[in-house]
Coordinates of C-alpha atoms and ligand atoms in Angstrom, one line a residue:
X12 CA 0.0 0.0 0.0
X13 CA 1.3 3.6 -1.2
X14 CA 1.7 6.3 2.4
X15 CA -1.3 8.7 1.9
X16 CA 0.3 12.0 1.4
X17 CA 0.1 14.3 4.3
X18 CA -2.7 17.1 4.4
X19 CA -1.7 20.7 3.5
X20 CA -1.9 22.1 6.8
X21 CA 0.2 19.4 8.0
X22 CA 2.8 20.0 5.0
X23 CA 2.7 23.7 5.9
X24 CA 3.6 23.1 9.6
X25 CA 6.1 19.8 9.3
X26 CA 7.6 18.8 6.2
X27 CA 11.2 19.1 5.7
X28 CA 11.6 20.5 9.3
X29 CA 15.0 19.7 10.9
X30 CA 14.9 18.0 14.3
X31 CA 16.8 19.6 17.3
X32 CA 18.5 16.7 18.3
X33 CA 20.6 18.6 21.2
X34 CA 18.0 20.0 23.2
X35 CA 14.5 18.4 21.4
X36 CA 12.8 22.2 20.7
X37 CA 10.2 22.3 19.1
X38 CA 11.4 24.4 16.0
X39 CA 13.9 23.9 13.2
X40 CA 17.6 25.0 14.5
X41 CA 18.9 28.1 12.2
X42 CA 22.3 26.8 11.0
X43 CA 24.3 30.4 9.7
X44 CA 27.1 28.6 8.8
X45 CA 28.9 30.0 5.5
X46 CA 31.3 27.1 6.1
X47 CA 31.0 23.3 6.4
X48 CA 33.3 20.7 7.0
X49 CA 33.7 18.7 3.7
X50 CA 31.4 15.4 4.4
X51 CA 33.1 13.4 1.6
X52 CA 34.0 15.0 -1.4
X53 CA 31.0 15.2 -3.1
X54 CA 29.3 17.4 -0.5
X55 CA 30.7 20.8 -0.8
X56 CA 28.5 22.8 1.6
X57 CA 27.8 26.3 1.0
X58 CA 24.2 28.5 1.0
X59 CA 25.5 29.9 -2.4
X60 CA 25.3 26.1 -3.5
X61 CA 21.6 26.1 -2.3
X62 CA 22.9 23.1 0.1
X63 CA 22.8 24.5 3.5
X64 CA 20.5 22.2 5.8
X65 CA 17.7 25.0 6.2
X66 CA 17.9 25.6 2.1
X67 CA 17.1 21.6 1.5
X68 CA 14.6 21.7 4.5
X69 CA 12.7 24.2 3.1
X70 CA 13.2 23.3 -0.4
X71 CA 11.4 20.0 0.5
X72 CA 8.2 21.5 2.1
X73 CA 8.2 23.8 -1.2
X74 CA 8.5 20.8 -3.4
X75 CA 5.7 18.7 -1.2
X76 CA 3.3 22.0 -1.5
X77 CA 3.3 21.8 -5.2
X78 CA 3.4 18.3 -5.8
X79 CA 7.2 18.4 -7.2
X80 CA 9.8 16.7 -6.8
X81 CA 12.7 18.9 -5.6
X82 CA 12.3 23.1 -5.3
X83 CA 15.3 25.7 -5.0
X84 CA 14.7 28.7 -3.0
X85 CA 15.8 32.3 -4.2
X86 CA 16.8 35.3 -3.0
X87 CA 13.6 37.1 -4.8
X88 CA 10.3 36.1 -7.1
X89 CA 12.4 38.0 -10.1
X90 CA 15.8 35.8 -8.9
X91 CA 13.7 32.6 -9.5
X92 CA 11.9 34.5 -12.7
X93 CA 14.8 35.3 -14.5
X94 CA 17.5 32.3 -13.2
X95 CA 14.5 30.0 -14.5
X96 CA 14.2 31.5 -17.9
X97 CA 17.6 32.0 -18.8
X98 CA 18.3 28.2 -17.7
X99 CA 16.0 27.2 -20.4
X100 CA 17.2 29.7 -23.2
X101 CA 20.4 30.4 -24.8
X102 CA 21.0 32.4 -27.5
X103 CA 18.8 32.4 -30.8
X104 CA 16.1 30.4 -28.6
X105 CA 12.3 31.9 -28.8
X106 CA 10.2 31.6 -25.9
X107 CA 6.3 32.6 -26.1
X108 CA 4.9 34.4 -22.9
X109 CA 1.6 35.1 -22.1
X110 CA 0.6 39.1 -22.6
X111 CA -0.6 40.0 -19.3
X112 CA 2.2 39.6 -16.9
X113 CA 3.8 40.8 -13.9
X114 CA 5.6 44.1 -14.7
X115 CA 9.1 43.0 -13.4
X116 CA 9.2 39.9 -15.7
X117 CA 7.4 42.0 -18.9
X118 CA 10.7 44.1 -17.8
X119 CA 13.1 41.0 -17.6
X120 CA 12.0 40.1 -21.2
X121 CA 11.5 43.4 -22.8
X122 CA 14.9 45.2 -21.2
X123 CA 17.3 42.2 -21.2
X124 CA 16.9 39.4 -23.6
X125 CA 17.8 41.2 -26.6
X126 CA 21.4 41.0 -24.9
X127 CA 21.2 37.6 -24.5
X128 CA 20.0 36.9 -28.3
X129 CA 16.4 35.6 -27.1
X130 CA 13.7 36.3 -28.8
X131 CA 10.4 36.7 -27.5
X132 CA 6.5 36.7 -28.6
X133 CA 3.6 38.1 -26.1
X134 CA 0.1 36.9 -27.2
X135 CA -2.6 38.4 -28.5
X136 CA -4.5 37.3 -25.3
X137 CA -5.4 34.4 -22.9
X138 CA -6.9 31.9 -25.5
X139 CA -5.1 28.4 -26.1
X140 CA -4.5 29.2 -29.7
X141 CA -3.0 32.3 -28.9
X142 CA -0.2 30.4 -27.4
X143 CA 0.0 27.8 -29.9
X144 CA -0.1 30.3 -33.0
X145 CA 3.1 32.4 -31.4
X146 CA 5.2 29.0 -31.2
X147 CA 8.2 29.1 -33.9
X148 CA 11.0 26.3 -35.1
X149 CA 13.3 27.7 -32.2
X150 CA 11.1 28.2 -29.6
X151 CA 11.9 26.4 -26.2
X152 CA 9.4 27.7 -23.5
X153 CA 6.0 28.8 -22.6
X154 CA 5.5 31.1 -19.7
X155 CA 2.3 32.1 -18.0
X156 CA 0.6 33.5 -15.0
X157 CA -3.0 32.6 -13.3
X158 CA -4.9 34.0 -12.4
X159 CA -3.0 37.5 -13.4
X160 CA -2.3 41.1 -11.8
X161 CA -4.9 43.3 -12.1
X162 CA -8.0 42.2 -13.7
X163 CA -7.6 38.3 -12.6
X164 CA -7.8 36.7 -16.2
X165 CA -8.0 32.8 -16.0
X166 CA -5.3 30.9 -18.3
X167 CA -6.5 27.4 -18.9
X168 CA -3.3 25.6 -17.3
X169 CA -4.3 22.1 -18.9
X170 CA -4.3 23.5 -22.2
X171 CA -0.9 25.4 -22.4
X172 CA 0.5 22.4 -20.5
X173 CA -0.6 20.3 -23.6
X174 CA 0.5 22.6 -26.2
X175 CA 3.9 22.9 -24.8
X176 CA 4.2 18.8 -24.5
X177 CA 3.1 19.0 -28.2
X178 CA 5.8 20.6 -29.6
X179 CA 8.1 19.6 -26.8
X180 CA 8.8 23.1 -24.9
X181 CA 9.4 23.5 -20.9
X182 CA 6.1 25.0 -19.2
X183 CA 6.7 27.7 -16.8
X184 CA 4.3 28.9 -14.5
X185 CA 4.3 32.4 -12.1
X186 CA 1.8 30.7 -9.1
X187 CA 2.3 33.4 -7.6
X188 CA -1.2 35.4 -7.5
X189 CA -2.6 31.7 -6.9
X190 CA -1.2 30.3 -4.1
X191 CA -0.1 26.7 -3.4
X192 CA -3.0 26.4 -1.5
X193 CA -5.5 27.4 -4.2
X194 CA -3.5 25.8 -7.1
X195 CA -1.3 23.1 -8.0
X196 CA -0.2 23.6 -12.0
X197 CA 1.9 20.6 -11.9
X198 CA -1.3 18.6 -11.4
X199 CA -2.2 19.9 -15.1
X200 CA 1.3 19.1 -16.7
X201 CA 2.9 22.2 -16.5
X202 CA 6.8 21.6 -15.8
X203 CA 8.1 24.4 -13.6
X204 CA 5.9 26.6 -10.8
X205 CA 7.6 29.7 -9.8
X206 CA 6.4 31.5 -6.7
X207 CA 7.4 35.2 -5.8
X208 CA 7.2 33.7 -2.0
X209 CA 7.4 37.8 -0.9
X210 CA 3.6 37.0 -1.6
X211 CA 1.4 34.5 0.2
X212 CA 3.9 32.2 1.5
X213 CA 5.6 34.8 3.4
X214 CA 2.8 36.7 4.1
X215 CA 3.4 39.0 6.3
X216 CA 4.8 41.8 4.3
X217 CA 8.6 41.3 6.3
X218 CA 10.2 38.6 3.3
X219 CA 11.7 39.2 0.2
X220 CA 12.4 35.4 -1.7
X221 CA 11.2 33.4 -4.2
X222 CA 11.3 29.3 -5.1
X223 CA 10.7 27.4 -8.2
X224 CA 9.5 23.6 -8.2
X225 CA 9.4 21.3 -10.4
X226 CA 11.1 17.2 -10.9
X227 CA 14.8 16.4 -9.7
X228 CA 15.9 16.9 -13.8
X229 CA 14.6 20.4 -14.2
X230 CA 15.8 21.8 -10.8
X231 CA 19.2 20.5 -11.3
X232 CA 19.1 22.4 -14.7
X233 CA 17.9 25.6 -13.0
X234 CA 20.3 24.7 -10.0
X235 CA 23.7 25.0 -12.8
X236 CA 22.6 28.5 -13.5
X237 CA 21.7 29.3 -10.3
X238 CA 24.8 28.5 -8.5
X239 CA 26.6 31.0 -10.9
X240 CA 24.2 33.5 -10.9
X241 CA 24.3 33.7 -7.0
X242 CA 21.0 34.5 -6.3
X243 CA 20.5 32.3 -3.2
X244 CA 18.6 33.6 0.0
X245 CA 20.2 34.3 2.9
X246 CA 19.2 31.1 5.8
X247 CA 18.3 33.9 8.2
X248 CA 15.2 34.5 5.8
X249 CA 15.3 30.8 5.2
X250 CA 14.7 29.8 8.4
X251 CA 11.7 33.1 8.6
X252 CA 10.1 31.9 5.7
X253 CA 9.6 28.1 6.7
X254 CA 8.1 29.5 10.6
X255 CA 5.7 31.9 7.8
X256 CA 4.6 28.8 6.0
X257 CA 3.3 27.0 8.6
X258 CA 0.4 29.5 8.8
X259 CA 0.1 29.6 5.1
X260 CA -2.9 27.6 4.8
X261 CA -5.1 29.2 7.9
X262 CA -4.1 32.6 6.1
X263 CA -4.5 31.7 2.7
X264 CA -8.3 30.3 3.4
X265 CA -8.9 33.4 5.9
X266 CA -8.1 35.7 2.8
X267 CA -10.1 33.3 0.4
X268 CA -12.9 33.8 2.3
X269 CA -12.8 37.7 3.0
X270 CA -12.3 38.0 -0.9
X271 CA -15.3 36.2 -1.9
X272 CA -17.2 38.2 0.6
X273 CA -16.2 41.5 0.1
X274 CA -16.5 40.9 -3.9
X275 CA -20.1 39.9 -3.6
X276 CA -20.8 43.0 -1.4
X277 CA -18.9 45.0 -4.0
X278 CA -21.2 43.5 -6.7
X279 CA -24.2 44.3 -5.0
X280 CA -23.1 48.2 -4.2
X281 CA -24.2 51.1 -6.7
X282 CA -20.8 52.8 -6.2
X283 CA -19.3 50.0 -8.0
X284 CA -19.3 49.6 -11.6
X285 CA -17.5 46.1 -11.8
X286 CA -16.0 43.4 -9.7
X287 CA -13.2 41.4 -11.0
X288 CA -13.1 38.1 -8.9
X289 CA -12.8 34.5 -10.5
X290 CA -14.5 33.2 -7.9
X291 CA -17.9 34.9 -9.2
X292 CA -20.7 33.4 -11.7
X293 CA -20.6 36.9 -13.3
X294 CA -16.5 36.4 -13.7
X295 CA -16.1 35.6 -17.5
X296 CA -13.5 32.4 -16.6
X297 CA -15.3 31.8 -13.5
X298 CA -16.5 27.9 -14.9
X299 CA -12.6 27.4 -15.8
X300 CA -10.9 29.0 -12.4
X301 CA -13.2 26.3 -10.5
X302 CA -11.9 23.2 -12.6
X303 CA -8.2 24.1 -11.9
X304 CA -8.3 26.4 -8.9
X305 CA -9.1 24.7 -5.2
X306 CA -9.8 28.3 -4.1
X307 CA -10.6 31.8 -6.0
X308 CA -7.2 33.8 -4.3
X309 CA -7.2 36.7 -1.7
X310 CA -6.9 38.9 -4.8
X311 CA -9.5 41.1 -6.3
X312 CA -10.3 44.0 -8.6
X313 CA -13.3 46.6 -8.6
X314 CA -13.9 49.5 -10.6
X315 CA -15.9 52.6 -9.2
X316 CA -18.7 54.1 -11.0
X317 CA -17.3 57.0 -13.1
X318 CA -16.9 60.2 -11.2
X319 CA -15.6 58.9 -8.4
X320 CA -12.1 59.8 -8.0
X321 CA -10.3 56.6 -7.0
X322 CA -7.3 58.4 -5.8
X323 CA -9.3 60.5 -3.1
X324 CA -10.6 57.0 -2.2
X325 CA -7.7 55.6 -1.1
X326 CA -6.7 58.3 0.9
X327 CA -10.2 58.1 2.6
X328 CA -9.3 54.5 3.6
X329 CA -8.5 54.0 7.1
X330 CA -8.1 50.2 7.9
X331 CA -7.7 49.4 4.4
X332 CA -3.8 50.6 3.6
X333 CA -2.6 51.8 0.2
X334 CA 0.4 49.4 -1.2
X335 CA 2.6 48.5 -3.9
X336 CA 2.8 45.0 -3.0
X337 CA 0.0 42.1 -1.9
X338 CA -1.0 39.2 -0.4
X339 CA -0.1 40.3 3.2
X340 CA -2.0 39.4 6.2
X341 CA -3.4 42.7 6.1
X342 CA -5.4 44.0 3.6
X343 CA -4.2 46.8 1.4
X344 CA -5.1 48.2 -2.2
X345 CA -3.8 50.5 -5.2
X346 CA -4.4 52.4 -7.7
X347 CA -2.9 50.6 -11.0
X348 CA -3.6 54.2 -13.3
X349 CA -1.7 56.2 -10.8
X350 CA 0.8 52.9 -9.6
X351 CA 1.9 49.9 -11.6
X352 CA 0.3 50.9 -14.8
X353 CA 1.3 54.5 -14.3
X354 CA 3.8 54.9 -17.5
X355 CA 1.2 54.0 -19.7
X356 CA -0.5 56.2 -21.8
X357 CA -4.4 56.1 -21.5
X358 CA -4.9 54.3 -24.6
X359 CA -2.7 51.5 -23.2
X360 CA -4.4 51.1 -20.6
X361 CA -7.8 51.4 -22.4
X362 CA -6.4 48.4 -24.2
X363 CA -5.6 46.3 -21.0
X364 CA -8.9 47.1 -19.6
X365 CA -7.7 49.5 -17.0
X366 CA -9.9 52.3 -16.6
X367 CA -8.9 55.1 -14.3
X368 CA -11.7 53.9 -11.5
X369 CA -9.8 50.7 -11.2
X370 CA -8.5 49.8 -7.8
X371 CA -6.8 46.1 -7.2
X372 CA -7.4 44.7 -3.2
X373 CA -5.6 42.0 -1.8
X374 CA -7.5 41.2 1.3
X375 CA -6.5 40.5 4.1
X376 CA -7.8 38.4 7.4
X377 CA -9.5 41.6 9.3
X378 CA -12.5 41.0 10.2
X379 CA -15.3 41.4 6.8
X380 CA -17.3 44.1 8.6
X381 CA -14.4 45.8 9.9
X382 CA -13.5 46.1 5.9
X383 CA -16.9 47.0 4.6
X384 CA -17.6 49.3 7.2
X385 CA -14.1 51.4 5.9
X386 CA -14.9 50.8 2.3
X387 CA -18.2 52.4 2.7
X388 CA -17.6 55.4 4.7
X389 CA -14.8 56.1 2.3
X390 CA -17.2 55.9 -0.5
X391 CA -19.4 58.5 1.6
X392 CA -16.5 60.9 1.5
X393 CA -16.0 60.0 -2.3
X394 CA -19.6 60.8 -3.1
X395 CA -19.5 64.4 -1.0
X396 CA -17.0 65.6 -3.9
X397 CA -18.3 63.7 -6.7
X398 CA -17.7 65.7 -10.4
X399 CA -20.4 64.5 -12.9
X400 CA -18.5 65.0 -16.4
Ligands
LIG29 C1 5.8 40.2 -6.7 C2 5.7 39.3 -7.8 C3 6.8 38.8 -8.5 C4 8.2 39.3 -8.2 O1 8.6 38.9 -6.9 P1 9.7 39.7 -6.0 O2 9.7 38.8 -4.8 O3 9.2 41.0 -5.8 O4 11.0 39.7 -6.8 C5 6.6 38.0 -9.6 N1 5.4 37.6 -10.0 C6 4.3 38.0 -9.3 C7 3.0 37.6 -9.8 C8 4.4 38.9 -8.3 O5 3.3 39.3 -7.7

């Protein structure tokens, strides 16, 4: 009889945990150690080797949360972004990457690649065939993101998984927005998940690191670059991001839940033009997100009727902080016209689907009436200086 794998609460809190065999606490020790003792001569210890004991004890919970084999852990989300990509193209390579990504790895491809002699195609959009119609003789990888920053567009993972095996290119995945508690690509075929574990799996706003997962083969690959690249994290964070973990699954399904709240009170309020949530039957992927998703995400989007300055409602928020980044335990939200999305002209960001009401919220675990009673007192003050064009 095949062991039953353990649940994910009990992965978050125990796997790959070191035992304190000197004094039997309850914790993983923090070895700091920049220098080992050789073992044999195989084992050359050394955390820009990714080998330290914390490194491979994390590595395995990361590895057992997305149903991989063997994970790396990085000293950012764009360290595992870029170490990832570049370990799977060289020079006159293609890769196809989906059009609506993260801005840092847009940047990655856009500012760098031409220097490394890759070439690149965005698609036209989200669709299957979009994927499968930017695919050339020398292309090598497909990269997407699900659900993805800031409207929460569905790609269908099964599909792209397929079309990469097809024509025999590495699948890459950004899980980030997701979660490994709300989805496991690997599941669908893809080859390699990459988190930005700043996100969710740190959680707390205080960690910057990132990890990438996928079988023993394909994280050795990465793991050549890697070593030479240097972009290791440092065990300190190591150690601070495996006692964050263990709450990732409470957290992640606290936040699930005050999303899918909040996003059906949005729906229902006349201040709000238009709720971006997968988890809703008005979401336009909503039937796909539930066949590969476990959960809908702490991550939503809404859009206030026009008029209503979104920049004055911000500032009218109290509880609710405005942020550049997410997925903390608290909840916070932006602006993407005046933030992320900023450098764009209007016509851009017509063409995205950002309109200047749009405001992106990554809940938190407050209480949901503690939320809703901020949003709409904020909305109060908005109304009191509405302009009517
Ligand atoms: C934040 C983020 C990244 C980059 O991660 P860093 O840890 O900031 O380097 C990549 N992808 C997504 C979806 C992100 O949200």
């Amino acid at each position: 009889m095949t062991k039953k794998s353990p649940g994910i609460n009990t992965i978050c809190t125990h796997t790959g945990e070191l035992e304190d065999k000197q004094f039997k606490g309850a914790i993983s020790p923090l070895y700091m150690s920049t220098s080992y003792a050789f073992e044999d001569v195989d084992v050359k210890r050394y955390p820009r080797y990714f080998n330290t004991p914390n490194q491979v004890a994390l590595a395995k919970k990361m590895a057992a949360l997305e149903h991989g084999e063997a994970a790396l852990i990085f000293g950012s989300g764009m360290a595992a972004v870029s170490t990832c990509l570049l370990a799977f193209l060289h020079s006159g390579d293609h890769v196809v990457l989906q059009n609506t990504l993260y801005g840092g790895t847009s940047n990655l491809v856009v500012e760098e690649f031409a220097k490394f002699g890759i070439e690149y195609s965005f698609t036209n959009n989200l669709k299957p065939e979009s994927f499968e119609a930017e695919i050339k003789k020398n292309t090598k990888v497909i990269y997407i993101e699900t659900p993805s920053n800031p409207l929460l567009t569905i790609t269908d993972i099964k599909a792209v998984a397929d079309i990469a095996m097809k024509h025999g290119l590495v699948s890459m995945i950004d899980n980030t927005f997701a979660s490994p508690l709300n989805q496991n690509p690997i599941d669908f075929g893809i080859d390699i998940v990459i988190h930005s574990a700043t996100k969710y799996m740190g959680g707390h706003s205080d960690i910057l690191a990132g990890t990438v997962i996928s079988s023993e083969e394909y994280i050795d690959k990465v793991f050549q670059l890697a070593k030479n690249f240097g972009g290791s994290l440092s065990d300190y964070t190591v150690w601070l991001l495996e006692r964050s973990i263990k709450t990732m699954g409470i957290r992640v399904k606290a936040q699930n839940k005050n999303a899918k709240k909040i996003a059906r009170f949005l729906e229902r309020h006349a201040d709000i033009e238009k709720v971006y949530y997968p988890g809703l039957k008005s979401h336009p992927d909503h039937q796909l997100a539930k066949s590969q998703m476990h959960g809908f995400g702490g991550m939503l989007s809404f859009e206030l009727k026009e008029g209503l300055d979104a920049g004055l409602f911000q500032k009218k928020l109290n509880l609710i902080k405005s942020s550049m980044s997410l997925a903390g335990i608290e909840s916070t939200i932006l602006s993407p016209t005046l933030t992320s999305h900023a450098l764009l002209t209007p016509e851009e960001r017509e063409n995205q689907g950002i309109r200047d009401g749009l405001m992106r919220f990554s809940l938190g675990i407050e209480e949901k009436e503690d939320l809703i009673a901020d949003i709409e007192q904020a909305l109060a003050e908005v109304r009191g200086n509405e302009v009517r064009s």
